[in-house]
Coordinates of C-alpha atoms and ligand atoms in Angstrom, one line a residue:
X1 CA 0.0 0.0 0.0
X2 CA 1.6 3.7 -1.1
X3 CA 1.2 6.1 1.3
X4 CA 3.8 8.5 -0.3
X5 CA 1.4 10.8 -2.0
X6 CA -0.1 11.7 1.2
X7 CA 0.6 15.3 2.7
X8 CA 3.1 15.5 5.2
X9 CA 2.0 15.6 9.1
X10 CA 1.3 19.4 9.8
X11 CA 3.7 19.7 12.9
X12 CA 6.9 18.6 10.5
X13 CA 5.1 21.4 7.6
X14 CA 5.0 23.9 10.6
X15 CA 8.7 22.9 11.6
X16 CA 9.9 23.7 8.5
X17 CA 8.5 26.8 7.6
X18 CA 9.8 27.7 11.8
X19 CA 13.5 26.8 10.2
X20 CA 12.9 28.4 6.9
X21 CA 12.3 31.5 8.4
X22 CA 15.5 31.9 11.2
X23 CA 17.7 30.8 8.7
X24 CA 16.3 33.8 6.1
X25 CA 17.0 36.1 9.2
X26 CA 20.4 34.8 9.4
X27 CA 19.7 33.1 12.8
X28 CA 20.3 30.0 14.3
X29 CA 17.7 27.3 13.3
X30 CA 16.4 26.0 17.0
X31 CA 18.0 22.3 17.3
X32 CA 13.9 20.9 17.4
X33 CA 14.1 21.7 13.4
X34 CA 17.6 19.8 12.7
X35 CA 17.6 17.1 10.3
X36 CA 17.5 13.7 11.9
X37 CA 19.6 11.8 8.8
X38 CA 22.8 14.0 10.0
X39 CA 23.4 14.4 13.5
X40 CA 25.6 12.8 15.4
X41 CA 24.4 10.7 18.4
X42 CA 25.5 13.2 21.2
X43 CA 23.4 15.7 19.3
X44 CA 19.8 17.4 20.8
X45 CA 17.1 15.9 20.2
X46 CA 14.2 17.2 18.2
X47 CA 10.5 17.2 18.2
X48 CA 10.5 15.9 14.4
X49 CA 12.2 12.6 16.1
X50 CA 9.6 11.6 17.9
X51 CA 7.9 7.7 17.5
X52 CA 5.4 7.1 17.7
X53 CA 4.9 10.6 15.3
X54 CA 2.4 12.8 17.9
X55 CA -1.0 14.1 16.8
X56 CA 0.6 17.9 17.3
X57 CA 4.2 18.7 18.3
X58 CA 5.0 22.8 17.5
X59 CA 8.8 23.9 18.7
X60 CA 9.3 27.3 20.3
X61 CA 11.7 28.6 18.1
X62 CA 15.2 29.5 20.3
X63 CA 13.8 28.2 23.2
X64 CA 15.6 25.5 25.0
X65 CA 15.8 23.9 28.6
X66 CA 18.5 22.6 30.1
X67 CA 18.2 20.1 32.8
X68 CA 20.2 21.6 35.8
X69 CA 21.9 19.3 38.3
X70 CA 19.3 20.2 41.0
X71 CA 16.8 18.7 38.4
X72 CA 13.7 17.3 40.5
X73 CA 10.4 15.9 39.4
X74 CA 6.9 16.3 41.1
X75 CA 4.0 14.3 40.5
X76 CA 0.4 14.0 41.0
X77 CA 1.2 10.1 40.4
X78 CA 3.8 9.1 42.6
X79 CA 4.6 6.0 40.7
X80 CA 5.3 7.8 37.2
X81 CA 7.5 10.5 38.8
X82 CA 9.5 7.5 40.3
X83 CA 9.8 6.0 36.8
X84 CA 11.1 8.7 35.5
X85 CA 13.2 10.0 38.5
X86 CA 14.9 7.1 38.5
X87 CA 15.6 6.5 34.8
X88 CA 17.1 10.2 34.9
X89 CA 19.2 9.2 37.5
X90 CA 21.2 6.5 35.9
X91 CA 22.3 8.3 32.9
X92 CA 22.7 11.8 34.0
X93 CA 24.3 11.5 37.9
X94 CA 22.2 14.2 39.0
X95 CA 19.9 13.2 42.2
X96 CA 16.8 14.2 40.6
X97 CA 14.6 14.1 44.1
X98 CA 11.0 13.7 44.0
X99 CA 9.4 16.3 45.1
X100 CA 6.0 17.7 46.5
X101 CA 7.2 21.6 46.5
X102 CA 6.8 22.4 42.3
X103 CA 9.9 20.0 40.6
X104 CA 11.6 21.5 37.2
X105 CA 9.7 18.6 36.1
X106 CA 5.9 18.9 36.9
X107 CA 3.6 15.8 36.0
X108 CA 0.1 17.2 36.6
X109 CA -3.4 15.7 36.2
X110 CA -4.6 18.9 35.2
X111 CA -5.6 21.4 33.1
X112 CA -5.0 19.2 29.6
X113 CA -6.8 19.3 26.9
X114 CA -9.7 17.6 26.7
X115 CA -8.5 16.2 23.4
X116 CA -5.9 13.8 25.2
X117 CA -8.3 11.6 26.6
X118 CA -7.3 8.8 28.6
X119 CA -3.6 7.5 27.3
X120 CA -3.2 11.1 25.7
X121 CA -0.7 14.3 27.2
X122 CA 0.4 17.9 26.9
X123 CA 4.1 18.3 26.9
X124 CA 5.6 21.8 27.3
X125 CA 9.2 22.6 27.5
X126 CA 9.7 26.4 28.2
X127 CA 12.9 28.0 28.9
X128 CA 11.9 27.7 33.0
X129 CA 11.0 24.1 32.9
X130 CA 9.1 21.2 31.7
X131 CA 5.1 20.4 32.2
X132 CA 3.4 17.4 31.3
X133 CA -0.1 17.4 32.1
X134 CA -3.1 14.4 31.4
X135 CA -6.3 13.5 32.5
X136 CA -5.2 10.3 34.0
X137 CA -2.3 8.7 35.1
X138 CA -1.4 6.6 32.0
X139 CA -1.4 9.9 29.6
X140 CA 1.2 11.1 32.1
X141 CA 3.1 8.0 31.5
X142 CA 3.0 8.0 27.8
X143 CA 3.7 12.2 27.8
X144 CA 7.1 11.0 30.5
X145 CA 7.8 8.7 27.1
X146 CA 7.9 11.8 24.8
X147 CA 10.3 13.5 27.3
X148 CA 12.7 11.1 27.7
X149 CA 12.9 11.0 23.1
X150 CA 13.5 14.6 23.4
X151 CA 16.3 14.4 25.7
X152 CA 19.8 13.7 24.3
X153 CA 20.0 9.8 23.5
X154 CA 22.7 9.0 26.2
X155 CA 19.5 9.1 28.6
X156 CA 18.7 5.6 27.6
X157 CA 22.2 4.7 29.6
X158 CA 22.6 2.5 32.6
X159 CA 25.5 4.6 33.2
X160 CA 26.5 8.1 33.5
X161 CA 27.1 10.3 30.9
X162 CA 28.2 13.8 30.6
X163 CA 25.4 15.7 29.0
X164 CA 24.3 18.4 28.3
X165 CA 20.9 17.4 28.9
X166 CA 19.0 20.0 26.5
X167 CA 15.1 19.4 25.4
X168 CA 14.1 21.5 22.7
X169 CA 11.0 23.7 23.8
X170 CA 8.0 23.7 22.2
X171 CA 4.6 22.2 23.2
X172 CA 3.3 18.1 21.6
X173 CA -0.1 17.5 22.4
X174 CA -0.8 13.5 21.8
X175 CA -3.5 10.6 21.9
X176 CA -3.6 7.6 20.6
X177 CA -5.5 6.0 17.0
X178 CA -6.5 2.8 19.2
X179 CA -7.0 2.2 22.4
X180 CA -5.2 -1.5 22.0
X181 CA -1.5 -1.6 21.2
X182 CA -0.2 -4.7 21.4
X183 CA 2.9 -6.9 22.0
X184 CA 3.0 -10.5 21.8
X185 CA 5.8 -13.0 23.3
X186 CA 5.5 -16.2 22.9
X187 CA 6.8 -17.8 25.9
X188 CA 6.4 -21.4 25.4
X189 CA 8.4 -22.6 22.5
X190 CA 11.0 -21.1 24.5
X191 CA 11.1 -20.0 27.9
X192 CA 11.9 -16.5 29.1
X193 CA 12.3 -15.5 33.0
X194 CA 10.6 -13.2 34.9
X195 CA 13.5 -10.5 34.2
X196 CA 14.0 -11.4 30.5
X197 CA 9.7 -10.6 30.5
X198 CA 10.6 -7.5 31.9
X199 CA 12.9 -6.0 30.2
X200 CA 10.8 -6.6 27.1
X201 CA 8.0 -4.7 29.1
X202 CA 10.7 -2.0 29.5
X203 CA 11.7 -1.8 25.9
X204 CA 8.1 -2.2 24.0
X205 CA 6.6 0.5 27.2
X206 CA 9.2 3.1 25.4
X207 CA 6.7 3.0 22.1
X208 CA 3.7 3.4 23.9
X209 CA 2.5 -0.2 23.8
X210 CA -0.3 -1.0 26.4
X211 CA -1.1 -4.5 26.1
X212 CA 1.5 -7.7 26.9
X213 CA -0.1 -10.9 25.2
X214 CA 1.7 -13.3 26.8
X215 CA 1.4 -16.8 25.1
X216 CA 1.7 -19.0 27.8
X217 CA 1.3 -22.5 26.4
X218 CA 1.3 -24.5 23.3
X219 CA 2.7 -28.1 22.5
X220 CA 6.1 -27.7 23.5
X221 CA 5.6 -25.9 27.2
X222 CA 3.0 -25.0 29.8
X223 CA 4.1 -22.1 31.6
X224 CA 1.7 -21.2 34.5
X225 CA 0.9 -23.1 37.7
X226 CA -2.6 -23.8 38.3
X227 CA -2.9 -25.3 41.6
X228 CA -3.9 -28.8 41.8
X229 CA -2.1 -30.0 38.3
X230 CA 1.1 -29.8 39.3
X231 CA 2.1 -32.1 36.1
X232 CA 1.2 -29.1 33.6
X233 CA 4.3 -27.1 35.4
X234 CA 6.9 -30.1 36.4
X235 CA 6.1 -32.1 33.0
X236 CA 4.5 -29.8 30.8
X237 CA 7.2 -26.6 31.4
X238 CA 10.2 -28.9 31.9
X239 CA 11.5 -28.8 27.9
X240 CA 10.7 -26.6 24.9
X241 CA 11.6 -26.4 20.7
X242 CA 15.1 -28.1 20.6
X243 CA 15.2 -30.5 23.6
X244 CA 16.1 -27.2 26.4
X245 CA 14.9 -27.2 29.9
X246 CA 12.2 -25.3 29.5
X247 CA 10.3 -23.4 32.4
X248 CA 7.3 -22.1 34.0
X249 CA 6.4 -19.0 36.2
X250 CA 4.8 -19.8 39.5
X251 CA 1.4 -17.4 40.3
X252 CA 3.8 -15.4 42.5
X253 CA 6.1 -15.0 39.1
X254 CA 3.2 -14.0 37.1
X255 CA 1.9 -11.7 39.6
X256 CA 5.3 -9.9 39.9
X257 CA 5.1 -10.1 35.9
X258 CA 1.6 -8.7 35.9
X259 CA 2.4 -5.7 38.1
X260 CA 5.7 -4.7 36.6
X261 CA 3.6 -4.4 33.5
X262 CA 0.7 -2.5 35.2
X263 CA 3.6 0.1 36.7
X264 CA 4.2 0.8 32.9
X265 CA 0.7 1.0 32.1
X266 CA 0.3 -2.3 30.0
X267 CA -1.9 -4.6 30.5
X268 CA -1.1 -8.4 30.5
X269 CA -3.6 -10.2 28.3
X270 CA -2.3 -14.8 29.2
X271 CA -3.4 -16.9 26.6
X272 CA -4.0 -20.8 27.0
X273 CA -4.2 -21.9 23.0
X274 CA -6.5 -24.2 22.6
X275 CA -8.2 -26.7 21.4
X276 CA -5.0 -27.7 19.2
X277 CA -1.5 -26.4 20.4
X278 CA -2.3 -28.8 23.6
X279 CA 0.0 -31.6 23.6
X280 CA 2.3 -30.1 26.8
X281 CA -1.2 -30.2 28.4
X282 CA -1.9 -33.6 27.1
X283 CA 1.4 -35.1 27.8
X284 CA 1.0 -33.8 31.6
X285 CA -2.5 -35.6 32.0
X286 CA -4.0 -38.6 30.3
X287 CA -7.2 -38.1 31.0
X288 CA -7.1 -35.1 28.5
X289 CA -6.8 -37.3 25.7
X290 CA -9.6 -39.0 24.3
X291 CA -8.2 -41.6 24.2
X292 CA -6.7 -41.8 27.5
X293 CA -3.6 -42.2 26.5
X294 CA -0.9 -39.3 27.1
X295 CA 1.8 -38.8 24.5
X296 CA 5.4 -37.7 24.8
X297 CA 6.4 -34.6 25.1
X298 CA 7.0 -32.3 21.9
X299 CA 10.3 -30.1 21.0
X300 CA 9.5 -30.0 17.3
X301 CA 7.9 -26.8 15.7
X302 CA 5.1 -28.5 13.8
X303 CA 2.0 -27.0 14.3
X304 CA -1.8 -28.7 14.3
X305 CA -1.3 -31.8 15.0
X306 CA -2.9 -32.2 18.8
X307 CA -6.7 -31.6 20.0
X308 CA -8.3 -31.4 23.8
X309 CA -11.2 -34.0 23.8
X310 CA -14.0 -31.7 23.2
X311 CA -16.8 -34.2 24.3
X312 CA -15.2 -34.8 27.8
X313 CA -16.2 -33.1 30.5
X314 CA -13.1 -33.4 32.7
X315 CA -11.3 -31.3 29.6
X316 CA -14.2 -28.1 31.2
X317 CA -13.1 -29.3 34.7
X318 CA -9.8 -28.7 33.8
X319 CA -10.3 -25.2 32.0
X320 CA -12.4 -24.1 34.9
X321 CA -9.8 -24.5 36.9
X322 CA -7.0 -23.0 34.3
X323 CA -9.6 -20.1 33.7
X324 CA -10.6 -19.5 36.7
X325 CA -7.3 -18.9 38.4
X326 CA -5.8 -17.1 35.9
X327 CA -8.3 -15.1 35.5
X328 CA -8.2 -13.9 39.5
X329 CA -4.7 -13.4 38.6
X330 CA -5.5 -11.2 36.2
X331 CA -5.8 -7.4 36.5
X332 CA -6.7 -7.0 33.0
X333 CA -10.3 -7.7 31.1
X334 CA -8.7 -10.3 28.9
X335 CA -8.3 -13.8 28.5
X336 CA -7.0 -15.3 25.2
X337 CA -8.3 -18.5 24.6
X338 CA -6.0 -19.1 21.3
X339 CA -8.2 -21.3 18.7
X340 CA -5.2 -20.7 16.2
X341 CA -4.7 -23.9 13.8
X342 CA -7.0 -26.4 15.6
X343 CA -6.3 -28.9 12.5
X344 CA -7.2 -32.1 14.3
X345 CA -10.5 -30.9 16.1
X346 CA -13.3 -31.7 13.6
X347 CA -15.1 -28.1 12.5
X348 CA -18.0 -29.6 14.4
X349 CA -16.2 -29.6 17.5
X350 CA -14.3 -26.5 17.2
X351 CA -17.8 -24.9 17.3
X352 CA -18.5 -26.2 20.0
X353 CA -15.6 -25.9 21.7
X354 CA -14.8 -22.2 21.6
X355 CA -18.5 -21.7 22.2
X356 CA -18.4 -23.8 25.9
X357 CA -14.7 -21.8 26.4
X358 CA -16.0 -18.3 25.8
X359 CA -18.8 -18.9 28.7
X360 CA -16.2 -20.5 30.9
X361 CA -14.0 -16.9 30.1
X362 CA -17.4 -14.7 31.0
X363 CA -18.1 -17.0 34.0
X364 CA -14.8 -15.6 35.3
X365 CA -15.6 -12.4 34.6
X366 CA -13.5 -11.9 31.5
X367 CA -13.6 -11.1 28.0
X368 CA -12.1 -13.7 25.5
X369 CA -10.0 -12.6 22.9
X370 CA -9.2 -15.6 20.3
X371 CA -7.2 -15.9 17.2
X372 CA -9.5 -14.9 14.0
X373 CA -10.3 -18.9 13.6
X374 CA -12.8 -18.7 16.4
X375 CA -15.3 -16.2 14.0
X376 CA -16.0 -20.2 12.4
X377 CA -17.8 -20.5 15.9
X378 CA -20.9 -18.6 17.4
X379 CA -19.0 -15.2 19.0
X380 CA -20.3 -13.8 21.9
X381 CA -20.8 -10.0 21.4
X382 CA -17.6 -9.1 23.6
X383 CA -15.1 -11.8 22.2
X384 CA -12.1 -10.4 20.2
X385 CA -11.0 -11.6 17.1
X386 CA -7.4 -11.3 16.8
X387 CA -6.4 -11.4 12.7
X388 CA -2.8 -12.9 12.0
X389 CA -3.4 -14.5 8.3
X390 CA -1.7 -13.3 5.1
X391 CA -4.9 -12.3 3.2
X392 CA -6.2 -9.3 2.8
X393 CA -10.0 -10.7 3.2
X394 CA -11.6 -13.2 5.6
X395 CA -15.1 -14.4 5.3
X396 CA -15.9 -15.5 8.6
X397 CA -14.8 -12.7 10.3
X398 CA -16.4 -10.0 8.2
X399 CA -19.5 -11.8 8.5
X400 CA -18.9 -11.4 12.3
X401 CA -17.9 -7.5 12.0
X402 CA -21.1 -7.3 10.4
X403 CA -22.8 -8.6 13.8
X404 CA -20.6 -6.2 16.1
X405 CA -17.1 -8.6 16.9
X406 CA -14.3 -6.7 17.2
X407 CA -10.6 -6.6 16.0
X408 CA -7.1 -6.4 16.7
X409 CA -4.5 -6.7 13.4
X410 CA -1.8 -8.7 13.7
X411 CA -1.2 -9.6 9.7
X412 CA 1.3 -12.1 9.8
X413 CA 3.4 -11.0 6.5
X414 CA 3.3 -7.2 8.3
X415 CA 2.7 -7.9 11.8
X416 CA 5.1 -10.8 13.0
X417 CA 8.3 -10.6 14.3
X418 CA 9.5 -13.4 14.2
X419 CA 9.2 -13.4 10.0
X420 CA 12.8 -12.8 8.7
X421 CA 13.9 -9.3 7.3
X422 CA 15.5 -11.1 4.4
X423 CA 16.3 -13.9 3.5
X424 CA 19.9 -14.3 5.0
X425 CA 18.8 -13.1 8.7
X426 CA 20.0 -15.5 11.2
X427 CA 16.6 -15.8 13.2
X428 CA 13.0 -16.4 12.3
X429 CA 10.9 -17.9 9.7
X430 CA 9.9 -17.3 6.3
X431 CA 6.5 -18.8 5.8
X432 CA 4.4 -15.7 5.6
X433 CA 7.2 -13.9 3.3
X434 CA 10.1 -11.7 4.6
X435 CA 9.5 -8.8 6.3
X436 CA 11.8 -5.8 6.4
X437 CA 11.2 -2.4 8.2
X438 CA 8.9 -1.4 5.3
X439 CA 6.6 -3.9 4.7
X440 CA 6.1 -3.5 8.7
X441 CA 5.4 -0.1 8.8
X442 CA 3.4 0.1 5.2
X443 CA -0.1 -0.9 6.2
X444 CA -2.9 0.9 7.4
X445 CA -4.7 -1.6 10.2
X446 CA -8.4 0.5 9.6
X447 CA -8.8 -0.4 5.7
X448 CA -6.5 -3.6 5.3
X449 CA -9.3 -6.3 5.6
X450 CA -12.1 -5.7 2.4
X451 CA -15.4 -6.1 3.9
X452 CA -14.4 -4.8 7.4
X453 CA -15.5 -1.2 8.6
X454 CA -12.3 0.8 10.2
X455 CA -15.1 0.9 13.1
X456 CA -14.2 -2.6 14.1
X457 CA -10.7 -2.7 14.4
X458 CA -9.8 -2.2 17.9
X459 CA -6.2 -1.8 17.7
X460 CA -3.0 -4.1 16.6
X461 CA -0.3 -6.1 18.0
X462 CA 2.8 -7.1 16.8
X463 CA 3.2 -10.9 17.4
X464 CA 6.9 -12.3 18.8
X465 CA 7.1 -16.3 18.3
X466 CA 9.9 -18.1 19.7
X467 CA 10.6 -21.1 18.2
X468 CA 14.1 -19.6 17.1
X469 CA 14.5 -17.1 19.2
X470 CA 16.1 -17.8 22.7
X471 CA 17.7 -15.0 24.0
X472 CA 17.1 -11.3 25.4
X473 CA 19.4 -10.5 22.2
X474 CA 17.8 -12.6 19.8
X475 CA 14.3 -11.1 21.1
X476 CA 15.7 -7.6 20.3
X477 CA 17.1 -8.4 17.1
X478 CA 13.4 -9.4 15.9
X479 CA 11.8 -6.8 17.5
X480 CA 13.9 -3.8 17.1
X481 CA 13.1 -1.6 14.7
X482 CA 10.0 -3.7 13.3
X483 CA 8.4 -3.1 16.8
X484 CA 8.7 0.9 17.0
X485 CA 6.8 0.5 13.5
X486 CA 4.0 -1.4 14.8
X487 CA 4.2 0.6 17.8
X488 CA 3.6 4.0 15.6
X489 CA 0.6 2.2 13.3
X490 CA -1.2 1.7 16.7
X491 CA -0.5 5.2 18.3
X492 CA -0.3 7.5 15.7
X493 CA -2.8 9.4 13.6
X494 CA -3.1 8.0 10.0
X495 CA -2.6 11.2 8.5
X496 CA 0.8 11.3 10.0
X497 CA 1.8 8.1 7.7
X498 CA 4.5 8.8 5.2
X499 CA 7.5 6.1 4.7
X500 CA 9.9 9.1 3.8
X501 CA 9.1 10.5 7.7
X502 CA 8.9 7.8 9.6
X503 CA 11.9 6.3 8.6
X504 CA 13.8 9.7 9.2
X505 CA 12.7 9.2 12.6
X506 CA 13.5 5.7 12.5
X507 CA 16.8 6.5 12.2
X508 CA 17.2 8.7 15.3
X509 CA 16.3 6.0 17.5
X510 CA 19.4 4.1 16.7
X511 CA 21.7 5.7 19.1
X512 CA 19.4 6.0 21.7
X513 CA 18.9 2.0 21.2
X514 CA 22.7 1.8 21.1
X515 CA 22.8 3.4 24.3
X516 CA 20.0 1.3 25.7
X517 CA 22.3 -2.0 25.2
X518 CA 19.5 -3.1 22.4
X519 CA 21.0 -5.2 20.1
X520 CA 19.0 -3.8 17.0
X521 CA 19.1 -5.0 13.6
X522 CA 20.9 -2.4 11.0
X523 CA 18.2 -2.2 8.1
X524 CA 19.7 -1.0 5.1
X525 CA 16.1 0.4 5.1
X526 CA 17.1 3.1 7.2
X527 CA 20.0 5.4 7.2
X528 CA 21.6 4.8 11.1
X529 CA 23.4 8.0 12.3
X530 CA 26.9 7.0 12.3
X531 CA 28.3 5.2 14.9
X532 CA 25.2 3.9 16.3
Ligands
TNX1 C1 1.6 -19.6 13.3 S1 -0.4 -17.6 13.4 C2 1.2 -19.8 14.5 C3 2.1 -20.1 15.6 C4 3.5 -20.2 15.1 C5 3.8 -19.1 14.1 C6 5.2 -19.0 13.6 C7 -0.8 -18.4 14.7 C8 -1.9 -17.9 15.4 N1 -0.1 -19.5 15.0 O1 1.8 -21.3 16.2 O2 4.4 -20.1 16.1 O3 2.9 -19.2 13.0 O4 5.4 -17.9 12.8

């Protein structure tokens, strides 16, 4: 899809007619108006860098403020002005104290626009200080995230560095397209700890992503205690694709997992995919099998080829149980009950399968999201259809648009991470085409399925799976810069989507990513400032 004939965002328009004019007087362009492609990574960072592109960012022209050493935030939510106290300390030395008295940064839940909604922010930078106001406090989170990309990119350091640490004034006023912006990581085809979680929580919280789809079990690994089956832990989580040990989180891990999500305003959505991707489950307990018989445990990476026994009714004792505690676990409205390839449940049985597992989800008081197979069953109004195939069309689920379902975009030739750049990259697969910085940024998620109003697209997420991925590094190389991308088709306004732009901005992120310890892939897509 060309977007390039499209006009250019009217913030970057106003930005340049701001530098046009200083440099006809002979002055100094302000640094919020420097070309991205050129600067070097200690330079000032600009508003035109910003990703995901705001809905309105207009720089003061000359006006600049320098964080001082006595740098102190306030807060009208103590937990953001922590977040950000703290991140300013590692990189700049300074003590930054959290105050009460007025900080030089002031977080305020009030007087913003009423434009910003919810997740949405005001961001001023005047030559006393910086102000980020928002109606609640995850719009002060997200407007914390357009401060720290307007700071110098050694702020993403663990360490100190020397600074200056200039923000170009000006004022962004920001909200987001959709409400859900999504990451995915599968952790069962390999297992990732609690930390490794986290620091992806970190790194996708950065783009303004509020929702952490964690795929908690499929053939090769069950990741989540549920008390009384212990064997779906000690069997089912003890291996994963390639023979490793595997792994589970306990309810305590997944709690801690939960709230360090919640602390960056993301919301963890656990998904049990069934009723195929359910031999781990099956190998743990025979009496899931109909059967009765429980196979061997599974380290390949073929798909489709297991089923829960949908006419038994200790396979709804079980998912009571599985259900029900994780969804008191839960903070978030959502449950994802997979449905994704169920090639060896009859269609019959699919039907009613998903049908008995959505009521099981509302009995718990949750809403079921499921992968876009489950529109072949009768959707309740609230479930979710999450879209992840290669077409552009989909006849069971635009017949259920029609009747009200909504849904999240996940294409899997845009969408997935774990689809190779090209064809020599080390990691990923290939079977929904390769997938450079581009194609993942070139779609438009409200008009990409023929049949299917804009109205009923609820947001998108950008899928990680893991069956050749198995570190933090490799995790980063899949996601980094494909996810900013995804990040920016979620947050950003459509009108703001040019290639040409985006990948400008692109570029900037590279140092800071460098100076983040992100192990990025170097798209020849995008022209990386030097050194980074
Ligand atoms: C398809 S798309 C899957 C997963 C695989 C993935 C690999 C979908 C919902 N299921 O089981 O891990 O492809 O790219």
């Amino acid at each position: 899809m060309a977007h390039a004939s499209r006009p250019r965002r009217l913030t970057a328009a106003l930005a340049a007619v701001t530098a046009t004019v200083l440099l006809t007087l002979g002055a100094t362009a302000p640094t919020a108006t420097t070309s991205t492609a050129a600067k070097p990574a200690t330079a000032v960072a600009g508003f035109a860098d910003i990703v995901p592109a705001p809905v309105s960012a207009v720089p003061a022209a000359g006006v600049s403020y320098a964080l001082p050493s006595s740098a102190s935030v306030s807060s009208d939510v103590a937990g953001v002005g922590g977040y950000l106290a703290a991140i300013l300390r590692k990189s700049t030395g300074f003590a930054v104290p959290v105050t009460t008295a007025p900080g030089t940064i002031q977080l305020l839940l009030s007087g913003a626009p009423a434009s910003v909604g919810a997740q949405g922010y005001q961001l001023d930078v005047t030559a006393g200080g910086v102000t980020v106001r928002a109606q609640a406090a995850a719009g002060l989170f997200a407007g914390v995230q357009t401060l720290l990309e307007i700071l110098p990119p050694g702020v993403e350091s663990s360490t100190v560095q020397p600074g200056p640490w200039t923000l170009p004034g000006g004022r962004v006023v920001d909200y987001p397209r959709y409400a859900y912006r999504g990451a995915m990581l599968d952790v069962a085809r390999h297992f990732f700890t609690v930390a490794q979680v986290e620091r992806y929580i970190d790194q996708i919280a950065r783009y303004k992503i509020d929702y952490l789809h964690l795929h908690l079990s499929d053939d090769q690994g069950w990741r989540i205690a549920i008390n009384g089956w212990p064997q779906l832990t000690a069997h089912g989580g003890s291996t994963e694709v390639g023979g490793g040990p595997g792994g589970y989180y306990t309810q305590a891990d997944y709690a801690a997992i939960t709230a360090y999500a919640q602390q960056r305003y993301i919301t963890v959505v656990p998904e049990i995919d069934m009723p195929g991707h359910t031999n781990a489950a099956q190998s743990s307990y025979a009496q899931l099998n109909c059967d009765g018989v429980a196979p061997p445990l599974y380290t390949g990476t073929d798909v489709g080829f297991s089923s829960f026994c949908v006419g038994s009714p200790t396979t709804y004792t079980f998912l009571d149980d599985v259900i029900g505690q994780l969804a008191a676990l839960t903070p978030g409205p959502y449950l994802h009950i997979g449905g994704d390839e169920a090639q060896s449940t009859s269609a019959a049985d699919y039907a009613t399968f998903v049908n008995k597992v959505q009521a099981i989800t509302a009995a718990h008081g949750k809403t079921a999201i499921g992968w876009h197979d489950v529109a072949n069953a009768t959707l309740l109004p609230s479930t979710i259809a999450q879209f992840w195939d290669t077409s552009t069309s989909n006849k069971a689920l635009t017949a259920a648009a029609k009747k009200g379902t909504k849904i999240i975009m996940s294409p899997a030739n845009h969408a997935y991470l774990d689809m190779k750049y090209t064809s020599s990259t080390p990691l990923g697969q290939d079977w929904a085409g390769l997938t450079d910085v581009k194609k993942a940024y070139d779609w438009d998620p409200g008009a990409y399925l023929s049949g299917v109003p804009a109205s009923a697209v609820v947001g998108v997420e950008a899928p990680l799976w893991t069956e050749t991925i198995v570190t933090s590094a490799d995790i980063e190389y899949m996601a980094f810069p494909r996810l900013p991308a995804l990040a920016e088709l979620g947050w950003s306004p459509e009108s703001t989507h040019t290639w040409t732009a985006f990948r400008t901005r692109l570029a900037a992120q590279g140092p800071r990513w460098k100076a983040a310890g992100i192990t990025y892939y170097h798209s020849t897509q995008i022209a990386w400032p030097a050194g980074s």
